[in-house]
Short mmCIF file of C-alpha atoms in Angstrom, two decimals:
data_model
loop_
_atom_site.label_atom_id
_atom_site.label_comp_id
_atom_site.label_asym_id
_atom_site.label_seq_id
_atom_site.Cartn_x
_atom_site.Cartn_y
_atom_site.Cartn_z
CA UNK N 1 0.00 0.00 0.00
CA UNK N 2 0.88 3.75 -0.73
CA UNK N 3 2.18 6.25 1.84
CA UNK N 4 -0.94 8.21 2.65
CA UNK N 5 1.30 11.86 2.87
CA UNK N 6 2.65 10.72 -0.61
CA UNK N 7 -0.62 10.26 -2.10
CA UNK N 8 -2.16 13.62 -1.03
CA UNK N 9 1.61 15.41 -2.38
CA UNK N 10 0.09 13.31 -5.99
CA UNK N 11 -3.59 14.47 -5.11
CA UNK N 12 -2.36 18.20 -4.78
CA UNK N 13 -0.24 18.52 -8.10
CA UNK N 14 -2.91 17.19 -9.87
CA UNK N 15 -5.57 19.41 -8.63
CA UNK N 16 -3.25 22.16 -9.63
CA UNK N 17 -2.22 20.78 -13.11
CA UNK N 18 -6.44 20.58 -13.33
CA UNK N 19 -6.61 24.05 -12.34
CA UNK N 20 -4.09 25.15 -14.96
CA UNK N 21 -5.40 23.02 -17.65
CA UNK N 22 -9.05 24.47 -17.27
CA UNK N 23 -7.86 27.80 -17.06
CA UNK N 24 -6.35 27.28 -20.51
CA UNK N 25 -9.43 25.64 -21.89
CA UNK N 26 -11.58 28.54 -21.09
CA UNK N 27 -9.15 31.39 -22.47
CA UNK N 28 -9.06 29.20 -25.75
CA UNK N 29 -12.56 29.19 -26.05
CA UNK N 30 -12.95 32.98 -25.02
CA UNK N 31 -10.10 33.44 -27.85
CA UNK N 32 -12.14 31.29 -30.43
CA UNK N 33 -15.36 32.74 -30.34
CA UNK N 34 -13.84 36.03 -30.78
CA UNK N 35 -11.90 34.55 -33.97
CA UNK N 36 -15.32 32.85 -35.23
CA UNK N 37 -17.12 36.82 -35.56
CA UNK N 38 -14.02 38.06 -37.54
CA UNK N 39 -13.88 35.14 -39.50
CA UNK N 40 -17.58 35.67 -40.17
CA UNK N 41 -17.58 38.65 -41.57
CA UNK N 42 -14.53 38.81 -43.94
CA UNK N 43 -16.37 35.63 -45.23
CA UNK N 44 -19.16 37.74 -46.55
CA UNK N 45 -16.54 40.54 -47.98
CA UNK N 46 -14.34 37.82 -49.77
CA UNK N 47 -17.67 36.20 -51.16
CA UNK N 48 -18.81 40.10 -52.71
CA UNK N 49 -15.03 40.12 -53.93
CA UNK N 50 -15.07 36.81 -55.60
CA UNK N 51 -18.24 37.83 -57.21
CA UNK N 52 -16.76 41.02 -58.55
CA UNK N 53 -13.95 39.20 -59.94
CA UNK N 54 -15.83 36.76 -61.58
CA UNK N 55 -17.81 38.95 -62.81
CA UNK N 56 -15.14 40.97 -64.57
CA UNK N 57 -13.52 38.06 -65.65
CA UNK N 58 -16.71 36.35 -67.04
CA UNK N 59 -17.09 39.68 -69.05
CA UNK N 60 -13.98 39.55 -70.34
CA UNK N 61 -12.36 37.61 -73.45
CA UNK N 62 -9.47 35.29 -72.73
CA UNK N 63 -7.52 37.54 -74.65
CA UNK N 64 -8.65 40.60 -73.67
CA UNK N 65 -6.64 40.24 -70.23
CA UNK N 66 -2.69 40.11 -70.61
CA UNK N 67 -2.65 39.80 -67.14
CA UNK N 68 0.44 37.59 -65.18
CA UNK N 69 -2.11 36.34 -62.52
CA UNK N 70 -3.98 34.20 -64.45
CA UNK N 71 -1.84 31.82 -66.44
CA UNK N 72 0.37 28.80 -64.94
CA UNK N 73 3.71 28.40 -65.90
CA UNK N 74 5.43 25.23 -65.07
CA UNK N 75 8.87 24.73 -63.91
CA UNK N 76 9.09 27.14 -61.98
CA UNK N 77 10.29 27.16 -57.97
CA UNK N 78 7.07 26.83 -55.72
CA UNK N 79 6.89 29.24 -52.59
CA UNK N 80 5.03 27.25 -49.37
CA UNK N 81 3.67 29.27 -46.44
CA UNK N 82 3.11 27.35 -43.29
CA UNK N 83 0.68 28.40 -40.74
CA UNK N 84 1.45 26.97 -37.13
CA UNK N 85 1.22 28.59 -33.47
CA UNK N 86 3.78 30.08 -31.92
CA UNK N 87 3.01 27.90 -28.34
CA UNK N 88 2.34 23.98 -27.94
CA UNK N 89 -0.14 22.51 -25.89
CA UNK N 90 -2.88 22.12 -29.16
CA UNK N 91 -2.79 18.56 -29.59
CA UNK N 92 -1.31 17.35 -33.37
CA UNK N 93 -2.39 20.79 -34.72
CA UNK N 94 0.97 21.50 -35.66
CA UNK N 95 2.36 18.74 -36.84
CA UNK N 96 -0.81 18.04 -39.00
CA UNK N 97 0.12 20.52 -40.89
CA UNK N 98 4.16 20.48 -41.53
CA UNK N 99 3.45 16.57 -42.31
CA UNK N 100 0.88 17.96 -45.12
CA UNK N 101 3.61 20.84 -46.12
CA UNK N 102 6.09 17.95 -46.46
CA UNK N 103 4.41 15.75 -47.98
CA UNK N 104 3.36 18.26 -51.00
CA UNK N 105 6.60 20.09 -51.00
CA UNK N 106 7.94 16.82 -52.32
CA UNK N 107 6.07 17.07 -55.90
CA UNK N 108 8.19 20.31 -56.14
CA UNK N 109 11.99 19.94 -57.59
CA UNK N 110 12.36 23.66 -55.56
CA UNK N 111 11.12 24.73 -52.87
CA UNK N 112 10.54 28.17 -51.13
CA UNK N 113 10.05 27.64 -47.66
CA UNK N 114 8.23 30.30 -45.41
CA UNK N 115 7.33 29.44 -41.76
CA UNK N 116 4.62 31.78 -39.91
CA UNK N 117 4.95 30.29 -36.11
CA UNK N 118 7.58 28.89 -33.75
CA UNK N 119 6.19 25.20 -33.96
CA UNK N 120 6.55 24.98 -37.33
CA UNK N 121 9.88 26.19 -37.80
CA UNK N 122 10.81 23.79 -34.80
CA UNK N 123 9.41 20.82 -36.50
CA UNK N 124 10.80 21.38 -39.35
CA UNK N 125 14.42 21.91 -38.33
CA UNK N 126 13.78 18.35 -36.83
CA UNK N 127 13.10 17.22 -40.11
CA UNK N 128 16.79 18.50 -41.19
CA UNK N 129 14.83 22.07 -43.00
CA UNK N 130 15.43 25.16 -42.13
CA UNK N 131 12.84 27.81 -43.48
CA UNK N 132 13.94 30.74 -45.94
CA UNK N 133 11.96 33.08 -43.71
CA UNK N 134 10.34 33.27 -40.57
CA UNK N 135 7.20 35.04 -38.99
CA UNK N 136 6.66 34.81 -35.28
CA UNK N 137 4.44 36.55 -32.41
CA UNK N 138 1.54 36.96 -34.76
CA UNK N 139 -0.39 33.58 -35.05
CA UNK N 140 -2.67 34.28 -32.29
CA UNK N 141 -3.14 37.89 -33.45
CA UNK N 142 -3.85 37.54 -36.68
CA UNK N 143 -4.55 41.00 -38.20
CA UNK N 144 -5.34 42.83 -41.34
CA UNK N 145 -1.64 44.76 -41.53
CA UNK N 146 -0.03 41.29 -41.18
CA UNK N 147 -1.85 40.12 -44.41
CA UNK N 148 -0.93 42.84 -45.81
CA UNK N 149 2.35 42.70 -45.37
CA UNK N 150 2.46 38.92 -46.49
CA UNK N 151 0.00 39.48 -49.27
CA UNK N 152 2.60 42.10 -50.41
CA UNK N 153 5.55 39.87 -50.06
CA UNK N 154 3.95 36.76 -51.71
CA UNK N 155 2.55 39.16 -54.68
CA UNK N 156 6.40 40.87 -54.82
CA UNK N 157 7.62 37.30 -54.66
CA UNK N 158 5.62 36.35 -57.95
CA UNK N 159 5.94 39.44 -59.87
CA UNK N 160 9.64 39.41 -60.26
CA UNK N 161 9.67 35.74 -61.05
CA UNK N 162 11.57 34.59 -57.96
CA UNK N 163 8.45 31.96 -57.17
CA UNK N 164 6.02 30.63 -60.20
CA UNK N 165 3.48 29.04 -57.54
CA UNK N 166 2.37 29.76 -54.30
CA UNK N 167 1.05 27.97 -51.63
CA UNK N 168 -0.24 28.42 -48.14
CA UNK N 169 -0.87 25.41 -45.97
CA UNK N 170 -2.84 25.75 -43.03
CA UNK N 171 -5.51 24.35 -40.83
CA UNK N 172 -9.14 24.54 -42.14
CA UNK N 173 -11.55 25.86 -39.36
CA UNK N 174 -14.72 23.48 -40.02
CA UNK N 175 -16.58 22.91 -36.66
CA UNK N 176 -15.22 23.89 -33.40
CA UNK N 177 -14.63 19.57 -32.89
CA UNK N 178 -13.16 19.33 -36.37
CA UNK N 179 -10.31 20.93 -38.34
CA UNK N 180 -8.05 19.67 -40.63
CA UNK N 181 -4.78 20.47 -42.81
CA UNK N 182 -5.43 22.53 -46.25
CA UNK N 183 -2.86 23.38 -48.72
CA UNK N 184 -4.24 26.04 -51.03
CA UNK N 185 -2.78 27.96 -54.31
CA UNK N 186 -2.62 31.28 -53.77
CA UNK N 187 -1.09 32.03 -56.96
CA UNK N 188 -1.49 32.01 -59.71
CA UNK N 189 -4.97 32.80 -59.98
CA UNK N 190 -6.52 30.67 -62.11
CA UNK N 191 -9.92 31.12 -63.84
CA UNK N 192 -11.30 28.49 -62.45
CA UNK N 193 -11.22 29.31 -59.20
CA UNK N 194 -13.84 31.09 -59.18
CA UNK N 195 -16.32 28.80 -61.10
CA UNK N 196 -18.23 27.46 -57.97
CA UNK N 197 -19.22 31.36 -57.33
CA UNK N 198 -23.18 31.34 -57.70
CA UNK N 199 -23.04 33.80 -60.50
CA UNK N 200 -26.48 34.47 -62.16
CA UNK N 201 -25.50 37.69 -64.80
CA UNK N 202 -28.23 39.99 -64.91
CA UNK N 203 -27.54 41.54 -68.27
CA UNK N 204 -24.91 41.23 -70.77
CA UNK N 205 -24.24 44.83 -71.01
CA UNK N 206 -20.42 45.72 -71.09
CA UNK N 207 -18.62 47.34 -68.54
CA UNK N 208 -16.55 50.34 -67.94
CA UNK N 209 -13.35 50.26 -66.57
CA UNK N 210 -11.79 52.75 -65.35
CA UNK N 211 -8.85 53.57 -66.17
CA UNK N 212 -8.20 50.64 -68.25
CA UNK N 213 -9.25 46.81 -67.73
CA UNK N 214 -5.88 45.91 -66.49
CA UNK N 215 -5.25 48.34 -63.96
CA UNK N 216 -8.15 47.28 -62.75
CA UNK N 217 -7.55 43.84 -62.53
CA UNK N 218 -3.83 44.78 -61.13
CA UNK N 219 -5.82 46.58 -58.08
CA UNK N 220 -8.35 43.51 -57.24
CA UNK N 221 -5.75 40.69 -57.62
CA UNK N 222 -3.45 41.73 -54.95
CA UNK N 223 -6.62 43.12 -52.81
CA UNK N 224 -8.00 39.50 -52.99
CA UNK N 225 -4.99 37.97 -51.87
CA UNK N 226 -4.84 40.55 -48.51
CA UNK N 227 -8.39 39.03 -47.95
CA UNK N 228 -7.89 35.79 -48.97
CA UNK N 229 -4.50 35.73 -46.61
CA UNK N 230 -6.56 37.55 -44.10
CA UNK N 231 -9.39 34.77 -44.20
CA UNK N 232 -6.54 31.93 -43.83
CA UNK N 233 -4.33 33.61 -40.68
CA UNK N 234 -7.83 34.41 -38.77
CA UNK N 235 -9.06 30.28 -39.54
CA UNK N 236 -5.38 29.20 -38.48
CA UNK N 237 -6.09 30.86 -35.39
CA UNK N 238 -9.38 29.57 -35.05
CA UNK N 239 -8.41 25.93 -35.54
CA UNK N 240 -5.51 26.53 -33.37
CA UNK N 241 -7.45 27.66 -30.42
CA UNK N 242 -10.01 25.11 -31.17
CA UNK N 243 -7.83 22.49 -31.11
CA UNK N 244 -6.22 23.85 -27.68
CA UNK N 245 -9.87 23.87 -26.28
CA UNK N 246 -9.97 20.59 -27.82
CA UNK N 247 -6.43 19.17 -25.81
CA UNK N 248 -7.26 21.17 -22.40
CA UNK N 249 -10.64 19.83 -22.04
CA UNK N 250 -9.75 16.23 -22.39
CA UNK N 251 -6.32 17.04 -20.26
CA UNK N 252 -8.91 17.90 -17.35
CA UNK N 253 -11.03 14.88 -18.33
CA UNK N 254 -7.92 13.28 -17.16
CA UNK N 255 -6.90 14.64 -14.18
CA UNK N 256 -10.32 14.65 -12.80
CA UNK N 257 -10.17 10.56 -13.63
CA UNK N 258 -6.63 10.75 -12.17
CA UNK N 259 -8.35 12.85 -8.22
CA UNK N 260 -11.09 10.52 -8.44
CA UNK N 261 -8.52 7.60 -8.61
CA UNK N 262 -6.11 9.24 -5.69
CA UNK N 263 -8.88 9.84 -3.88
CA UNK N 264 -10.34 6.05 -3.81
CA UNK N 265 -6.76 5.13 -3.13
CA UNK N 266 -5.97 7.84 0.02
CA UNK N 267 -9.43 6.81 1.14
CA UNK N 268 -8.04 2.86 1.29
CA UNK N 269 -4.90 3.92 2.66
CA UNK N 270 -6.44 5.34 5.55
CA UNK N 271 -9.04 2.86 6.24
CA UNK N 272 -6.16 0.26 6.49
CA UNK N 273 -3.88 2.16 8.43
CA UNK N 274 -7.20 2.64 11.15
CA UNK N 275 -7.63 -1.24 10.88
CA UNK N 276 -4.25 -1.88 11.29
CA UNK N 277 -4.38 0.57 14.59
CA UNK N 278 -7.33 -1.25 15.95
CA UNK N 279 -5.85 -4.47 15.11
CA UNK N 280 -2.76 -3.77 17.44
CA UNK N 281 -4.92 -1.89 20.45
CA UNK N 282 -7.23 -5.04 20.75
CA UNK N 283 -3.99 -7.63 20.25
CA UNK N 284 -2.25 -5.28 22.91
CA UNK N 285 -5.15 -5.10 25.68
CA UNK N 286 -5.78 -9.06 24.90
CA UNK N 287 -2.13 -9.76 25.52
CA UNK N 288 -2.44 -7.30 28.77
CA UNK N 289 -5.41 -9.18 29.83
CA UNK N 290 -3.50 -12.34 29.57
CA UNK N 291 -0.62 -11.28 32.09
CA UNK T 1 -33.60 63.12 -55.21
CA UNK T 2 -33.14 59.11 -56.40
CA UNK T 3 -30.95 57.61 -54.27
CA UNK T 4 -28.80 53.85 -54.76
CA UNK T 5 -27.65 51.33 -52.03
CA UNK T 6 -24.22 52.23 -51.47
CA UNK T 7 -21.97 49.68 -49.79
CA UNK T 8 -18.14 50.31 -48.59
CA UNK T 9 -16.66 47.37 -47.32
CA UNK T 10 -13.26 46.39 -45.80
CA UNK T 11 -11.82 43.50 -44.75
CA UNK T 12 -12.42 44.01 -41.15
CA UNK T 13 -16.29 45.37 -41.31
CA UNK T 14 -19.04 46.75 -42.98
CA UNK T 15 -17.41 50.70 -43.19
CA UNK T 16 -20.98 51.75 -44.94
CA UNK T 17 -24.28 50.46 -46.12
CA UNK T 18 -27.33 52.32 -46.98
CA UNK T 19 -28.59 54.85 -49.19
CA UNK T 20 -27.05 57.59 -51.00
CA UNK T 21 -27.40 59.77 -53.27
CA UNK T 22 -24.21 60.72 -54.94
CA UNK T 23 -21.03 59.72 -54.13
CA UNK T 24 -17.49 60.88 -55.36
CA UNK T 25 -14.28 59.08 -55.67
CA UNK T 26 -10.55 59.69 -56.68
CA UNK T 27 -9.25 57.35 -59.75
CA UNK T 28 -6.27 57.19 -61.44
CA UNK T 29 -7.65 60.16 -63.72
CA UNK T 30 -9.48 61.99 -61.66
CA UNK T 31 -12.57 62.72 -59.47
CA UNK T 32 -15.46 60.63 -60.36
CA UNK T 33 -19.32 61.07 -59.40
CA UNK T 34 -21.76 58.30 -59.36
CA UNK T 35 -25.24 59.34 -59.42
CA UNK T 36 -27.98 56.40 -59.56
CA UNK T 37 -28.22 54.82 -62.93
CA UNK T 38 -24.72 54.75 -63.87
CA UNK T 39 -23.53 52.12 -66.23
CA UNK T 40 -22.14 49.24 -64.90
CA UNK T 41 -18.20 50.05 -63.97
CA UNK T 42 -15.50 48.72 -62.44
CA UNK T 43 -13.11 51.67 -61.37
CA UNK T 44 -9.93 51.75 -59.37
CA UNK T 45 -9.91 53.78 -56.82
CA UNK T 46 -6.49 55.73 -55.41
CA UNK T 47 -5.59 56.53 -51.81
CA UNK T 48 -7.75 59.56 -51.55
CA UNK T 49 -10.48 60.74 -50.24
CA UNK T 50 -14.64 59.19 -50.93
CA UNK T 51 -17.23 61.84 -50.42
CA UNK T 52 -20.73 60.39 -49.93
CA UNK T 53 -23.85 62.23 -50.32
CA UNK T 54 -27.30 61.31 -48.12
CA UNK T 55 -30.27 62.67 -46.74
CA UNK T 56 -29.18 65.70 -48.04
CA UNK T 57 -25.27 65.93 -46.04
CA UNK T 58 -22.02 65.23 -47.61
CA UNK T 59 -19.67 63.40 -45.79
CA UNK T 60 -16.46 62.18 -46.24
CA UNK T 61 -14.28 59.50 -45.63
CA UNK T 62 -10.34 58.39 -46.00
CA UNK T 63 -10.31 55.11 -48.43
CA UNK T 64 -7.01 53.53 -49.27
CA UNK T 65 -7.01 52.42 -52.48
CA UNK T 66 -8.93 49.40 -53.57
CA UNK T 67 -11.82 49.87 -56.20
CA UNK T 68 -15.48 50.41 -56.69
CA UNK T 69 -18.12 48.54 -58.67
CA UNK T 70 -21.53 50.38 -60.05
CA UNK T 71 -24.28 48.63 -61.18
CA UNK T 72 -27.81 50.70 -61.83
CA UNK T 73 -29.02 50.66 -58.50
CA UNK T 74 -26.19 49.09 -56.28
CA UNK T 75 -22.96 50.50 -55.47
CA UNK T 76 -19.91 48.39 -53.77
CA UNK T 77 -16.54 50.25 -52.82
CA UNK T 78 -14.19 47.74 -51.74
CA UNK T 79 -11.06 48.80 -50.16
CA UNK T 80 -8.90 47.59 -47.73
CA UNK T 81 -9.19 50.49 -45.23
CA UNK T 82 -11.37 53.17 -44.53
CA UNK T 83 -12.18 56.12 -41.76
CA UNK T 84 -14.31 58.93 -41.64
CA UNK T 85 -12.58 62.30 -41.93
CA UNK T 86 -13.57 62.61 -38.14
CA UNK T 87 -11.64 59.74 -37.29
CA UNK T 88 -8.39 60.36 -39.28
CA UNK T 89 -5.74 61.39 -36.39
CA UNK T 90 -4.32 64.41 -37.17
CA UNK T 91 -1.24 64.21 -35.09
CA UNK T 92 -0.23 60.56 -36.19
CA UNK T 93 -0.28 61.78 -40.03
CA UNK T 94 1.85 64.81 -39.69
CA UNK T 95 4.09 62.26 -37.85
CA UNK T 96 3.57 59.63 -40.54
CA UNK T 97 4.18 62.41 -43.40
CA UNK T 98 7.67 63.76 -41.81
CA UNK T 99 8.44 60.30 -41.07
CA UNK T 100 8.05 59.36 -44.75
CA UNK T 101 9.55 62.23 -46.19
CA UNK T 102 12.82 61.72 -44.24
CA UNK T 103 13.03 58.04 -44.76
CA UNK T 104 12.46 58.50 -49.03
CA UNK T 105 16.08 60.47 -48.50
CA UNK T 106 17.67 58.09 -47.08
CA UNK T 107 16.30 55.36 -48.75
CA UNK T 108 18.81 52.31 -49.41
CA UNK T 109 16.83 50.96 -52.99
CA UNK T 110 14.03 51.69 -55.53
CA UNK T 111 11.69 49.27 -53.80
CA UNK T 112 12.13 51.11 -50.41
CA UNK T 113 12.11 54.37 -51.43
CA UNK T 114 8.27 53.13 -53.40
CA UNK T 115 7.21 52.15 -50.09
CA UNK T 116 7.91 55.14 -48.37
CA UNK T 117 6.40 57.48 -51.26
CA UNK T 118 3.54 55.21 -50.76
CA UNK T 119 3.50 55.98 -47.25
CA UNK T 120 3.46 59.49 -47.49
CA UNK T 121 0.72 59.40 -49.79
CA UNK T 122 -1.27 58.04 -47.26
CA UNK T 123 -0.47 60.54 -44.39
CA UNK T 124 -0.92 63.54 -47.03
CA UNK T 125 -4.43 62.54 -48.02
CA UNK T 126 -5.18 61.67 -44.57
CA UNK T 127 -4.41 65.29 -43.74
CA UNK T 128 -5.75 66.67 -46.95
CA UNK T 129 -9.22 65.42 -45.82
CA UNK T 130 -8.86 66.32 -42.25
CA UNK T 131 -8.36 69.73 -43.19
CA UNK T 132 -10.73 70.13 -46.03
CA UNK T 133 -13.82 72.60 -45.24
CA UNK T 134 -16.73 72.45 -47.60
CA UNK T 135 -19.04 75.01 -48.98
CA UNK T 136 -22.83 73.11 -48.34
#
């Protein structure tokens, strides 16, 4: 049988460990449902924005558009973004998604390889890879200047021909119980991307651009991208706090199966340590009564 | 007066929706008004200022960049950042403008010295619109 003293010492750091874990569980789910709203509305802005483009580029001959978004060349090197978190603690949310970036980053002869969070870039220097750029502090903060500033980096990237493709992989926010790894093509746009818009042309008329149908299509395509980056940080965080919610809840599952367990146990301990003491009073006042 | 359903949006929220009844934006060539029943457009807007008629009242906001779609009835400015002139901090720009017009001095290559003439763009129409005073 256990020491009693040792068992409550056991009993006590679990409680706390519960303590902590809960704690953690209810900040993630504070954090998520704040992500969800965000994530709500920029869905409705990116859907209006696919909508425009799709409808300038239904409107629009294939020829009409010299643009460099909308073709794929082959060949070329092929940039990967990685989404992680910048803290553990979240379950296989991380390494989900590095074993997805892996896995497709072998189809690629080269590789670009950007990391956005302190996990990743960890796991992957396990792996033997060390990224060509990294991004921490932001993946629980997602905000609309850091998409810019990556939108503008993987759009720079692309226009002076350093990268031909671009991907970002990340985790897919679907329900708060289930997420899972995406990797997405950022670039080059392609036109049909944007065939599963419900588009339902009112008239045939031709539009006016103004200035020129180009420039206008150079504005939108890097615009989309800040949204579309946007959309993808805001659902990383989302999944990542989900998941956390996911990994603290069933950590204080545990330790409340683990207190119930020391408790039985302390609750033995003692019982036998009283029968022992009664055990030896009634064996001592026997043997008195004998002498 | 006729008025159309005028919508700004941003990334981050709904800047505007409702009625108007003229609006005015800043494109590559100019000012450009947008009464209702304007031909379907796609325009790109500059970092400037959008001026948005209803009930009567102008007001006017700060939009950077992005672009605007018309159709007969149904405006959509999409940009990816907006205020409303009473919102633009007038302190922060000034700082943002002298900022900028140091840095494009001492700027180390083309592609920085872009970013900072972008830059100052953006504090010197912040301030143009701060300071503007209309006539009705």
């Amino acid at each position: 049988m256990e020491n009693i003293s040792e068992l409550k010492q056991r009993l006590n750091a679990v409680t706390q460990t519960r303590q902590i874990t809960n704690a953690m569980y209810l900040l993630a789910t504070s954090r998520m449902k704040h992500s969800m709203q965000n994530i709500d509305y920029n869905l409705s802005y990116m859907r209006k924005l696919r909508f425009a483009i799709r409808d300038i580029v239904s409107k629009t001959k294939h020829n009409a558009l010299s643009d460099p978004f909308i073709e794929l060349t082959e060949g070329g090197k092929a940039l990967f973004f990685v989404i992680t978190s910048d803290k553990g603690l979240c379950g296989g949310y991380n390494t989900a998604v590095v074993n997805m970036a892996m896995q497709k980053m072998e189809e690629y002869p080269e590789t670009v390889l950007y990391s956005l969070g302190l996990k990743g870039t960890e796991l992957f220097a396990a792996q033997g890879m060390t990224p060509d750029d990294n991004w921490y502090g932001a993946s629980q903060k997602p905000s609309l200047h850091l998409a810019r500033q990556i939108g503008g980096q993987i759009v720079d990237l692309y226009d002076d021909c350093t990268v031909s493709e671009v991907y970002i992989v990340y985790t897919e926010y679907v329900t708060s119980t289930l997420q899972r790894p995406v990797c997405k093509r950022i670039l080059p746009l392609l036109r049909r991307d944007f065939d599963d818009v419900d588009y339902h042309p009112q008239n045939d008329t031709r539009l006016i651009y103004e200035p020129d149908p180009e420039q206008v299509y150079n504005e939108m395509v890097p615009q989309y991208i800040t949204g579309l980056v946007y959309d993808i940080l805001m659902q990383s965080a989302a999944s990542e706090n989900a998941a956390r919610m996911n990994a603290m809840q069933s950590a204080t599952r545990n330790a409340d199966e683990m207190i119930a367990k020391l408790q039985e146990k302390i609750h033995a301990a003692r019982q036998l340590a009283i029968t022992n003491e009664i055990t030896e009073i009634a064996a001592a006042t026997s043997a008195e009564g004998a002498v | 007066m006729s008025t159309f359903l005028l919508e700004v949006i941003t990334p981050e929220k709904q800047f505007y929706n409702g009625d108007a009844e003229e609006i005015i934006c800043e494109t590559e060539t100019g000012q450009l008004a947008v009464l209702r029943e304007h031909a379907p457009m796609i325009a790109s807007l500059v970092v400037g200022e959008l001026r948005i008629k209803a009930e009567g009242a102008w007001k006017s906001a700060y939009v950077e960049g992005g672009f605007m779609e018309t159709e007969r009835d149904h405006v959509t400015v999409f940009s990816e950042f907006c205020e409303w002139s009473d919102e633009i901090d007038e302190a922060k720009a000034l700082a943002e403008k002298e900022k900028a017009l140091h840095n494009i001095k001492h700027s180390a290559n083309i592609k920085e010295h872009r970013e900072h003439e972008i830059s100052l763009a953006r504090s010197m129409a912040r301030l143009k619109i701060k300071n503007h005073k209309y006539n009705g």
